[in-house]
Tab-separated table of C-alpha atoms and ligand atoms in Angstrom:
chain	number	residue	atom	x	y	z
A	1	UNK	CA	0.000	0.000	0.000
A	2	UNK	CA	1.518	3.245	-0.786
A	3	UNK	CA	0.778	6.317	1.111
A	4	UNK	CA	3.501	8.510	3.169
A	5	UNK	CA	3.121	9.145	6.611
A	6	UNK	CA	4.436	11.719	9.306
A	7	UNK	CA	8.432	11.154	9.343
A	8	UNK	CA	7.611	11.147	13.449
A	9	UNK	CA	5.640	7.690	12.590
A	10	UNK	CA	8.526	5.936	10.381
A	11	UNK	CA	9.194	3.785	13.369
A	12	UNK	CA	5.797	3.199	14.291
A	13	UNK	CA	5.161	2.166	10.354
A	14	UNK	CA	7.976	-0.101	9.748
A	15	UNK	CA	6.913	-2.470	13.054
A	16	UNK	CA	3.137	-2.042	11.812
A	17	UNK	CA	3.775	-3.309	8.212
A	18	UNK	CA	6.280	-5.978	9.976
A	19	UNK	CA	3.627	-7.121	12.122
A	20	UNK	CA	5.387	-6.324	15.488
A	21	UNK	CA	3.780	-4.930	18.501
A	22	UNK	CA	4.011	-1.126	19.876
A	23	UNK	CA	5.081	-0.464	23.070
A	24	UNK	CA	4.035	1.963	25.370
A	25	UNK	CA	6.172	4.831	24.598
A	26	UNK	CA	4.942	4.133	20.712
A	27	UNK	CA	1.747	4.770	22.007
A	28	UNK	CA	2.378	7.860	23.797
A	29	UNK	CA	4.029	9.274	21.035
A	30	UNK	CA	0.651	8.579	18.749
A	31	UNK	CA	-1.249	10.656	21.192
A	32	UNK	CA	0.976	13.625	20.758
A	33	UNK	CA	-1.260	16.400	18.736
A	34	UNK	CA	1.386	17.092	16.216
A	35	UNK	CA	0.694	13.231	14.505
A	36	UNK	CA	-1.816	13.672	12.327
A	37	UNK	CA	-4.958	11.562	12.661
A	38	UNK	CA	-5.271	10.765	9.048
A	39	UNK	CA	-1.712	8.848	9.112
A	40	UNK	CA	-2.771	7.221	12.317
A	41	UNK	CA	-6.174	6.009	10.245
A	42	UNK	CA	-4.122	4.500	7.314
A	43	UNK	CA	-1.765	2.550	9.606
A	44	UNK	CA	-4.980	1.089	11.878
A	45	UNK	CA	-6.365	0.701	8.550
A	46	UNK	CA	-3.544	-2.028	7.273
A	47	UNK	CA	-4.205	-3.674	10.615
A	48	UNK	CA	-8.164	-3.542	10.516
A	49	UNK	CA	-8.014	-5.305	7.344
A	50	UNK	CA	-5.189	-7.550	7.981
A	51	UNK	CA	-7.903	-8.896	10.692
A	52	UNK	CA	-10.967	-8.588	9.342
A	53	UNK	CA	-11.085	-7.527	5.815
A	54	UNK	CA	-13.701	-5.548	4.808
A	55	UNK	CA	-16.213	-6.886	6.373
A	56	UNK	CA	-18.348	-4.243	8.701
A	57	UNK	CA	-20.179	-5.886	11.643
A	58	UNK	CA	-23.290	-4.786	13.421
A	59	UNK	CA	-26.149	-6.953	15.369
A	60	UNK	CA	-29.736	-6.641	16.280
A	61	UNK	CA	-29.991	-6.032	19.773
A	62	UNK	CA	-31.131	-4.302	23.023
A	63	UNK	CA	-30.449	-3.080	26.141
A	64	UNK	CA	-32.043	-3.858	29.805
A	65	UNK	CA	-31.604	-1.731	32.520
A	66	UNK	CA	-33.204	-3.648	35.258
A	67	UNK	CA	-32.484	-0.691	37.991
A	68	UNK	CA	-30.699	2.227	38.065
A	69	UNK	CA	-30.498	1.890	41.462
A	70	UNK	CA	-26.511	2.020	42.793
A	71	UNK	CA	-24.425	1.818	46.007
A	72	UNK	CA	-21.441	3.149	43.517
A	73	UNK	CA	-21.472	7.373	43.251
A	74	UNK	CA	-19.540	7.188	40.124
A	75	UNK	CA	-17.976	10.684	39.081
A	76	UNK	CA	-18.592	10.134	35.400
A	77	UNK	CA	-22.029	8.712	35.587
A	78	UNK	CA	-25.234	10.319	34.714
A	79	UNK	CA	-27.588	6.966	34.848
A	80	UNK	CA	-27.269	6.321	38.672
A	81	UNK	CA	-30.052	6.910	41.540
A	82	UNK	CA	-30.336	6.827	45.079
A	83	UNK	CA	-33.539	4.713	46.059
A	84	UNK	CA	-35.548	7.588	47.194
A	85	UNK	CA	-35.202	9.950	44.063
A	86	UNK	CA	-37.708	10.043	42.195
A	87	UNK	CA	-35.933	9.185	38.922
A	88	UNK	CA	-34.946	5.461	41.065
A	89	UNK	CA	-36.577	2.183	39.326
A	90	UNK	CA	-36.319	-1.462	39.662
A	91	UNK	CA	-38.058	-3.483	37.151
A	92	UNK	CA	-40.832	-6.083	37.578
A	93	UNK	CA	-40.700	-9.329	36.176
A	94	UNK	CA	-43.491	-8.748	33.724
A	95	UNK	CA	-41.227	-5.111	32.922
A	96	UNK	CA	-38.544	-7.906	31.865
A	97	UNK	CA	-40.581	-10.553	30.162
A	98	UNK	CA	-42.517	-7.346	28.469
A	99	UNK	CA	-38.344	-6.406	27.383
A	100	UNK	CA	-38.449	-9.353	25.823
A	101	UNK	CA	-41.038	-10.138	24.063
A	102	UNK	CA	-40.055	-6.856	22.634
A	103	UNK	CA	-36.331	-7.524	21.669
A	104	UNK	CA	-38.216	-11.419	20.357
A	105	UNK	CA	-41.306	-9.762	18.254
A	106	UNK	CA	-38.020	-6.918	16.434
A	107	UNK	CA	-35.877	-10.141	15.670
A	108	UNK	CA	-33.330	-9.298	18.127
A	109	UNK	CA	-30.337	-12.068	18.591
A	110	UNK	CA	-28.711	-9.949	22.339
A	111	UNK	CA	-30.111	-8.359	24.783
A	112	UNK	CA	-27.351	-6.125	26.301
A	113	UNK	CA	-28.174	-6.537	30.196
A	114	UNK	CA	-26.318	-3.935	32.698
A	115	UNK	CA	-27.240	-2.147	35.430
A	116	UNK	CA	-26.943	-0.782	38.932
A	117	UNK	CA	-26.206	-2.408	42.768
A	118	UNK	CA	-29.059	-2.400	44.001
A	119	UNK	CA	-28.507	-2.685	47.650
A	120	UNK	CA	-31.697	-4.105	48.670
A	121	UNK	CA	-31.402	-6.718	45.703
A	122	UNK	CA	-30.577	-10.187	46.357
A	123	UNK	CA	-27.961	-12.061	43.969
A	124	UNK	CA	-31.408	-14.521	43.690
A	125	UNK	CA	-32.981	-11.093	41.896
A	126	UNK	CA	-30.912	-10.734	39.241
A	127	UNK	CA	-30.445	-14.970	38.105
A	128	UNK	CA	-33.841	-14.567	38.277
A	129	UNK	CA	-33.650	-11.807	35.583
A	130	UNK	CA	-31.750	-14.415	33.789
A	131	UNK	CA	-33.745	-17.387	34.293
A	132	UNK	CA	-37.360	-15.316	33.333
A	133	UNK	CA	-35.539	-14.263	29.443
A	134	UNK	CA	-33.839	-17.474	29.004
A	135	UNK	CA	-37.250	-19.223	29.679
A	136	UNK	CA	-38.898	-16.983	27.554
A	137	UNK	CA	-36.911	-16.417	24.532
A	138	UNK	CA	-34.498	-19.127	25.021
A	139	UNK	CA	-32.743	-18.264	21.589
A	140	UNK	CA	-31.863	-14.622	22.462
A	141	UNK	CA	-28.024	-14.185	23.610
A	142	UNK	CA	-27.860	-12.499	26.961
A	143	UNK	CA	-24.730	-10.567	27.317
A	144	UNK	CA	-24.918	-9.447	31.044
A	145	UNK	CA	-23.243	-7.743	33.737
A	146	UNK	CA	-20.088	-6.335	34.066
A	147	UNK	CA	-17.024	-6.962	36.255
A	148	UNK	CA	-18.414	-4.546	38.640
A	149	UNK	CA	-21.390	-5.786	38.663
A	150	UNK	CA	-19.839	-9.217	39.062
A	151	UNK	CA	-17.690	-8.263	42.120
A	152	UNK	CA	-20.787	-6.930	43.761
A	153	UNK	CA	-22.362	-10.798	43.623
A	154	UNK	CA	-19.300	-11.766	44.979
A	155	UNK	CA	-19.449	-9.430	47.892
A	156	UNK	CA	-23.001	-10.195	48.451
A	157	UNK	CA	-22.711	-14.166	48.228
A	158	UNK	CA	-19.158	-14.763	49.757
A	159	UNK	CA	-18.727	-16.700	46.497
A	160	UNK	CA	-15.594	-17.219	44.422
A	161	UNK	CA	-15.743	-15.492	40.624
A	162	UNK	CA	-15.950	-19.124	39.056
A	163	UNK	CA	-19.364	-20.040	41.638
A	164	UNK	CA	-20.755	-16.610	40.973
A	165	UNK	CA	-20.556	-16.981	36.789
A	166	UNK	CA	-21.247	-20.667	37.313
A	167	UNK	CA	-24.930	-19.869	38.963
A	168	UNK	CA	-25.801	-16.579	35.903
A	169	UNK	CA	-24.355	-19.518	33.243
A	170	UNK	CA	-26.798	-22.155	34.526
A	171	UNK	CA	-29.539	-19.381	34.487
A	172	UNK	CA	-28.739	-18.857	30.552
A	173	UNK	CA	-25.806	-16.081	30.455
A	174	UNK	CA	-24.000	-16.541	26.978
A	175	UNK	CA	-21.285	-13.645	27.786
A	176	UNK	CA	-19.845	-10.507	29.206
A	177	UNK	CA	-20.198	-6.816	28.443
A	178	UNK	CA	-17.150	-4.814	27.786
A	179	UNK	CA	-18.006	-2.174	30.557
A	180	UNK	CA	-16.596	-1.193	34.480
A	181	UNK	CA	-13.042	-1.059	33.422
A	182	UNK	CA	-13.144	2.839	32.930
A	183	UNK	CA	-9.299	3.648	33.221
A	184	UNK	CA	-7.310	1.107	35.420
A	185	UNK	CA	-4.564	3.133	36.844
A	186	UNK	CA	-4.965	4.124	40.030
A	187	UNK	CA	-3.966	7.652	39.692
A	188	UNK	CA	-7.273	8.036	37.501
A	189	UNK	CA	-10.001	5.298	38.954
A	190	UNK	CA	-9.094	6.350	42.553
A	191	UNK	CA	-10.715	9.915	41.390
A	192	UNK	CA	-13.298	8.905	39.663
A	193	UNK	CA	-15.116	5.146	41.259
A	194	UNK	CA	-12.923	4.848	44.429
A	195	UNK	CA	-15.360	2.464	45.677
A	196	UNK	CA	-16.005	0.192	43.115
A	197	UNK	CA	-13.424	-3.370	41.849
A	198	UNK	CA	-10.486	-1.967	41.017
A	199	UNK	CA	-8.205	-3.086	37.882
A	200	UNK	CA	-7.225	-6.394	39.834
A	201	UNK	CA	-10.526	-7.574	40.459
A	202	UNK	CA	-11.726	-6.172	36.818
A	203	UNK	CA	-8.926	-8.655	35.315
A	204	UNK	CA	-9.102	-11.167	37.097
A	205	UNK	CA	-12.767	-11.581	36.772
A	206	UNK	CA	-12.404	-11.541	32.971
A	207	UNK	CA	-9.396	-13.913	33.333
A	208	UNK	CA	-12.018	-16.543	35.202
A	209	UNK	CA	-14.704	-15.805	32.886
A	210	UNK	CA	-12.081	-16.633	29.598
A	211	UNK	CA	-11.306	-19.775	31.807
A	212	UNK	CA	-14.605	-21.047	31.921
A	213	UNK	CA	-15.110	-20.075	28.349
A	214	UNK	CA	-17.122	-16.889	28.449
A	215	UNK	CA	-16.209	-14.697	25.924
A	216	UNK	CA	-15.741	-11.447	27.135
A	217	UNK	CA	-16.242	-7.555	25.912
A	218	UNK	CA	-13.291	-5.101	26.972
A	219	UNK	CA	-14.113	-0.662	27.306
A	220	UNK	CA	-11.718	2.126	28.490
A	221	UNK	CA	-13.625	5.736	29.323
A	222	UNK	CA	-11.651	8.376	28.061
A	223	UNK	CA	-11.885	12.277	27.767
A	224	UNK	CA	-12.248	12.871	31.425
A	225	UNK	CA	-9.174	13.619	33.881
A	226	UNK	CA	-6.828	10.835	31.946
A	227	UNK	CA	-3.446	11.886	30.403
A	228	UNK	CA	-2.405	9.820	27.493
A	229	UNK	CA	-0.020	7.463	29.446
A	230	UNK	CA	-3.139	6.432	31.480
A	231	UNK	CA	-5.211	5.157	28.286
A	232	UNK	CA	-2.073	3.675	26.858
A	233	UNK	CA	-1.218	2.185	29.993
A	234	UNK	CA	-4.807	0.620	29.968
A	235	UNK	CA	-4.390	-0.712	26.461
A	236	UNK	CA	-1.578	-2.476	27.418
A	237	UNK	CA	-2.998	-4.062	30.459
A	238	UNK	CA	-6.099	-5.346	28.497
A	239	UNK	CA	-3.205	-6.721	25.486
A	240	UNK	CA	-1.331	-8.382	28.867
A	241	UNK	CA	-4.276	-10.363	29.679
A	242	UNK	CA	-5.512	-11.067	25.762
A	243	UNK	CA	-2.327	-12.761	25.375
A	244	UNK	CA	-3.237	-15.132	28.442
A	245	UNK	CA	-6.268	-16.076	27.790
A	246	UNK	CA	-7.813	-14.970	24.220
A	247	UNK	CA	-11.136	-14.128	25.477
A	248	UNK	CA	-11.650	-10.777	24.643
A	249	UNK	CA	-13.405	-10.614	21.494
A	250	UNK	CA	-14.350	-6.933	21.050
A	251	UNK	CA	-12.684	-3.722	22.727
A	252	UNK	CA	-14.976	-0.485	22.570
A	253	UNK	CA	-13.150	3.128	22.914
A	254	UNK	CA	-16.212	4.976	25.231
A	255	UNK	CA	-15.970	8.693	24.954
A	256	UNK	CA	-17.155	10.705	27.904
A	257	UNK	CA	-20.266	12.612	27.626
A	258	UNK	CA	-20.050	14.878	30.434
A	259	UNK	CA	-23.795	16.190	30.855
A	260	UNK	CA	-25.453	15.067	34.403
A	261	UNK	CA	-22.014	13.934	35.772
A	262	UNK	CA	-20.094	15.395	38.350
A	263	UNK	CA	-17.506	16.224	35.715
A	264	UNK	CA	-19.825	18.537	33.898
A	265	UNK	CA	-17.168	20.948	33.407
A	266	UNK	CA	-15.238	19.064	31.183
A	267	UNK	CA	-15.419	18.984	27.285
A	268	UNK	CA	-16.792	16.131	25.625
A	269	UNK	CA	-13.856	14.984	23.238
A	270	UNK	CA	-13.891	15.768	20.158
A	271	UNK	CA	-14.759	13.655	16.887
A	272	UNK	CA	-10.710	13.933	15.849
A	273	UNK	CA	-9.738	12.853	19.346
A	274	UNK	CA	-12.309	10.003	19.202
A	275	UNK	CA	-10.704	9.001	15.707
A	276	UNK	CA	-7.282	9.098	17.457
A	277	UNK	CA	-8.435	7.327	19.938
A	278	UNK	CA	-9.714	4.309	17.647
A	279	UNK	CA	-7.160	4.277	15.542
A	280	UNK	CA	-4.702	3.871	18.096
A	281	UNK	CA	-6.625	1.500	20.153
A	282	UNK	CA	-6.386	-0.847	16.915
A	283	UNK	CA	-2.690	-0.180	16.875
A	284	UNK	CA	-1.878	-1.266	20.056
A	285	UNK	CA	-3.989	-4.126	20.599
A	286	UNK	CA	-2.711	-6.233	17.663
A	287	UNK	CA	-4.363	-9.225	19.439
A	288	UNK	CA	-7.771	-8.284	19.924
A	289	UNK	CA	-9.649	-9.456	16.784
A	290	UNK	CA	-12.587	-6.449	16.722
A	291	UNK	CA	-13.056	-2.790	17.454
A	292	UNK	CA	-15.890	-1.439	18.045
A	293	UNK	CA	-17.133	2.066	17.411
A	294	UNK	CA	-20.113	2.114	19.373
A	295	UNK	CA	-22.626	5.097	17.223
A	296	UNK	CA	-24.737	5.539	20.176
A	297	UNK	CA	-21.809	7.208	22.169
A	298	UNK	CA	-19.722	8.587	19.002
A	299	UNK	CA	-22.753	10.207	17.085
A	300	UNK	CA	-23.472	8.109	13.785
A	301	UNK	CA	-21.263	10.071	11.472
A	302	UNK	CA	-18.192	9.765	13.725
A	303	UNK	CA	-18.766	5.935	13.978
A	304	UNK	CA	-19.272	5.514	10.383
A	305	UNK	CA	-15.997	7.450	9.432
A	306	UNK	CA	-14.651	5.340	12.239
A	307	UNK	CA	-14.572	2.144	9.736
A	308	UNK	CA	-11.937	3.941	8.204
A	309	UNK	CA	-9.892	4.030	11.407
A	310	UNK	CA	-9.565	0.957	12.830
A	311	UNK	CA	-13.144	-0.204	13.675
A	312	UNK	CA	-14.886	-3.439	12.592
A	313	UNK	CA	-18.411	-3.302	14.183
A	314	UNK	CA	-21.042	-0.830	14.592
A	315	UNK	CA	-22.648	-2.577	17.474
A	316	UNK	CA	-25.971	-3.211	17.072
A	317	UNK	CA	-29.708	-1.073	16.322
A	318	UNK	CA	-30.176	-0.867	19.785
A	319	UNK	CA	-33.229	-0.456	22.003
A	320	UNK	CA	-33.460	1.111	25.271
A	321	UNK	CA	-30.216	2.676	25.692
A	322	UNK	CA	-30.004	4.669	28.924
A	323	UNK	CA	-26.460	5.287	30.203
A	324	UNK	CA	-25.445	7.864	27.660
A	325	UNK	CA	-29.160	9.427	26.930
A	326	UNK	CA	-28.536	10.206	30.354
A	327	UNK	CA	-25.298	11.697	29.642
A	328	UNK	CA	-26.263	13.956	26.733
A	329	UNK	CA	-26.128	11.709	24.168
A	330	UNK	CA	-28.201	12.804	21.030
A	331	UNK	CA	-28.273	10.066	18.754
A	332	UNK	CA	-31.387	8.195	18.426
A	333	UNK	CA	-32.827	5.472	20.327
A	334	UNK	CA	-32.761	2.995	17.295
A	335	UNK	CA	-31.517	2.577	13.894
A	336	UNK	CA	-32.940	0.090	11.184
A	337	UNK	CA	-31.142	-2.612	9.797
A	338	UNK	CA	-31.177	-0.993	6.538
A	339	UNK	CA	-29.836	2.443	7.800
A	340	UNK	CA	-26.701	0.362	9.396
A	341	UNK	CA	-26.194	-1.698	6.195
A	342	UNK	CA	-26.321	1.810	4.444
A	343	UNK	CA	-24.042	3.817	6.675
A	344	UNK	CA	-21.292	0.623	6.187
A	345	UNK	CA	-21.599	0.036	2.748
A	346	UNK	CA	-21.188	3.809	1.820
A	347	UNK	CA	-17.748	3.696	3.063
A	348	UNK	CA	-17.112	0.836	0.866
A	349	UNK	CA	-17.539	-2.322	3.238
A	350	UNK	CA	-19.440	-5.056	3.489
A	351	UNK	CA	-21.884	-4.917	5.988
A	352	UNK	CA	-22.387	-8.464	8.341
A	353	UNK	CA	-24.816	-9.071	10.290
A	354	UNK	CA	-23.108	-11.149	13.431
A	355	UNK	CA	-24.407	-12.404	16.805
A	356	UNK	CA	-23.389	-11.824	19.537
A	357	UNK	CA	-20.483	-13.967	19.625
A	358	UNK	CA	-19.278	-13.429	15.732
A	359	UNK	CA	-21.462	-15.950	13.850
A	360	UNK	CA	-23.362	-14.792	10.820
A	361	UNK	CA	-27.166	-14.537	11.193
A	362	UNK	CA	-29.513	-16.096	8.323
A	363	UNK	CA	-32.852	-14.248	7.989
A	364	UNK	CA	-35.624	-15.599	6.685
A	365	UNK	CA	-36.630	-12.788	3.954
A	366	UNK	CA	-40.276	-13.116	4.375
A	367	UNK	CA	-40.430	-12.850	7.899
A	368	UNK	CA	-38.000	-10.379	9.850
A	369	UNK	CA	-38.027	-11.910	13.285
A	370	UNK	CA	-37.163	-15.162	12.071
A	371	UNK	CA	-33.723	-16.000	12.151
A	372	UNK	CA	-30.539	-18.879	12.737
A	373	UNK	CA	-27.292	-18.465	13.432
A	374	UNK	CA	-24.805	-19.517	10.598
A	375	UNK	CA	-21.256	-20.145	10.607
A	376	UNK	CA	-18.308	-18.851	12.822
A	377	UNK	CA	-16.575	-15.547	11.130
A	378	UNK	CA	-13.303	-16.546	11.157
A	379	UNK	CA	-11.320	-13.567	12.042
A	380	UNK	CA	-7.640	-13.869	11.120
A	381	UNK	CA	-6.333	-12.628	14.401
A	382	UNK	CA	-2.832	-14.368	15.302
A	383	UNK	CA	-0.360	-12.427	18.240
A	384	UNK	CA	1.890	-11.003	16.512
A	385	UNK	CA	5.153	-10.921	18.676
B	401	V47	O1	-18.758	1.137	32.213
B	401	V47	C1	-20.861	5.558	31.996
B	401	V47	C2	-19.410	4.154	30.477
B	401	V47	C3	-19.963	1.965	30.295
B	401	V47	C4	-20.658	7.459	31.026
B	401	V47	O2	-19.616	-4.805	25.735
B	401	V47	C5	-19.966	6.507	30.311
B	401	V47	O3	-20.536	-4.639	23.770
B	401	V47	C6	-19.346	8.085	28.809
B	401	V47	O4	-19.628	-0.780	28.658
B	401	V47	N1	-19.993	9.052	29.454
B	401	V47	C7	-21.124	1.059	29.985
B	401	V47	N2	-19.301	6.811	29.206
B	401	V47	C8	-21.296	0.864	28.482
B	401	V47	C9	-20.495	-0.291	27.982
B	401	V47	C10	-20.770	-0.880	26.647
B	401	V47	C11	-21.458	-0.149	25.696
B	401	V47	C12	-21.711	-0.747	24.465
B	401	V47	C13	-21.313	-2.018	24.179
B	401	V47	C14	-20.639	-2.748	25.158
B	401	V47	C15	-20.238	-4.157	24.878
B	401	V47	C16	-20.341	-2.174	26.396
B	401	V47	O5	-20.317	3.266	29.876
B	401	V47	C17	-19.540	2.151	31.714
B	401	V47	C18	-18.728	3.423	31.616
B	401	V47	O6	-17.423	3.140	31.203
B	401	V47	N3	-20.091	5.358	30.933
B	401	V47	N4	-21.226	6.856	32.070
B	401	V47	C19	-20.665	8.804	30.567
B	401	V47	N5	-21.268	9.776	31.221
């Protein structure tokens, strides 16, 4: 491929094309405002399709909030509530059942299940959440609960990792989210969710989780109080444990909306430092076979430009978001399967519609909510050393 990049990249280039892996001051330097984003795009770009071609991912899916309600006062988070607000919910079972029969009747394949601690809330309550969909709608994938949430069972039970994910896998959890891991370096998380696991118990939860065979989602926040040494730092934490286990199917860059937070008074990042930031994130972890950029929380024209950058997947149509509505996030609630498929092929790839865990879904044409899952995509994603 010819194109000419920044002479302050030549080094970053030559290990790229080589298939070698970046190290930490490598990333640093790729965060410094005088490398231009566009050269940063090409080189994810040789990456992006050394992995995954041109194929474009995206799913049909939803999200379940079962209760905003949370012992955790995160500083970035918008979507929390004490009990006694008014803006406080838990959901009722028929709430859940009516979720999905919803996410069933629109052909979804995931339900995207997160939420908060609720500290009247038994462990029982939310296998039970499990249990009611799986019963239900046994063929819908439910991706639920993250680390956090995960260390909270374990802190309510007195169970191990393994019992606690043993219990939600009996009840019909197919995977994790991506979510909780914010920034791991304690200079940043002890500002901004003191309280809440910290990297060791994010890890190793994911670690278990691998071990077991759960695939697993991976997420860094950024745009807050970070420095770029903290996100790299992150990256490379997240590439440490990749290399162990394989798990991690999917990392997802999550820009901070500031609106509602107590960080208000910081700028959302903007679309070129979101670009940066995927672009990079593809660069650095050579062994993590997708990227997501995630249109709810990038706007839709900064996701779909983000194809060109690095990402792989779209995520999905979505239903119900809450955690960055909450935030300030104007994108819509929804988008069709036909406005996804055109957003990806207008940049020239080919759009896929996956499940949850990267399988292709067949649709029968005639009838929208009918569906099966296909073959494995086979994603051509070696470690390079
Ligand atoms: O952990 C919370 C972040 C995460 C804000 O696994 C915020 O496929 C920005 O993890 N501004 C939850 N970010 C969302 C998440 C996710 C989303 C989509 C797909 C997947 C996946 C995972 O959202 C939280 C936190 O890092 N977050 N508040 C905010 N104000």
């Amino acid at each position: 491929m010819i194109f000419t990049v920044d002479p302050k990249l030549k080094a970053i280039r030559e290990k790229i094309e080589a298939g070698q892996r970046l190290t930490l001051e490598d990333g640093i330097l790729m965060y410094d405002p005088e490398v231009p984003v566009n050269d940063l795009g090409q080189l994810a770009n040789i990456v992006r399709e050394r992995i995954n071609g041109n194929y474009a991912y995206y799913n049909i899916n939803t999200h379940l909030n079962a209760t905003n309600i949370c012992v955790y006062r995160c500083t970035f988070c918008a979507f929390r509530s004490d009990l006694r607000s008014d803006k406080g919910y838990a959901m009722s079972d028929e709430q859940i059942i009516a979720r999905g029969q919803e996410a069933s009747d629109n052909g979804c394949t995931e339900m995207h299940i997160v939420g908060g601690l609720h500290h009247q809330r038994k462990f029982e309550w939310y296998v039970n959440i499990l249990k009611l969909l799986k019963d239900h709608f046994p063929k819908i994938h439910l991706k639920g609960w993250t680390a956090v949430e995960l260390n909270w069972f374990e802190f309510l039970t007195k169970k191990s990792t393994r019992e606690v994910l043993e219990a939600l896998q009996e009840a019909g959890l197919g995977s994790l989210p991506g979510g909780g891991a914010e920034i791991f370096h304690p200079e940043v998380r002890d500002q901004i969710c003191e309280h809440k696991a910290d990297s060791r118990n994010w890890i190793e939860i994911h670690r278990v989780a691998h071990q077991m065979g759960i695939k697993s989602n991976c997420t860094m926040l950024y745009g807050h109080i970070e420095k770029p040494f903290h996100r790299i730092d992150h990256l490379i934490r997240l590439r440490g444990l990749q290399d162990e286990t394989g798990g991690f199917q999917t990392f997802i860059p999550l820009a901070f909306h500031p609106e509602n937070t107590g960080l208000s008074h910081i700028k959302k990042p903007t679309a070129m430092m979101d670009l940066r930031t995927m672009a990079i994130s593809r660069l650095m972890l050579d062994n993590v076979p997708h990227i997501k950029a995630y249109w709810i929380m990038l706007g839709i024209g900064t996701a779909q430009t983000a194809l060109s950058y690095g990402a792989d997947d779209l995520d999905g149509t979505v239903r119900h978001e809450l955690i960055y509505h909450d935030a300030g996030a104007t994108t819509p609630q929804l988008l069709s399967v036909q406005r996804l498929e055109e957003l990806i092929r207008e940049t020239g790839r080919e759009p896929i519609e996956r499940d949850t865990i990267y399988r292709r879904v067949n649709r029968d044409a005639n009838d929208f909510s009918s569906w099966e899952i296909g073959e494995e995509i086979t994603a051509d994603c070696a470690a390079v050393s």
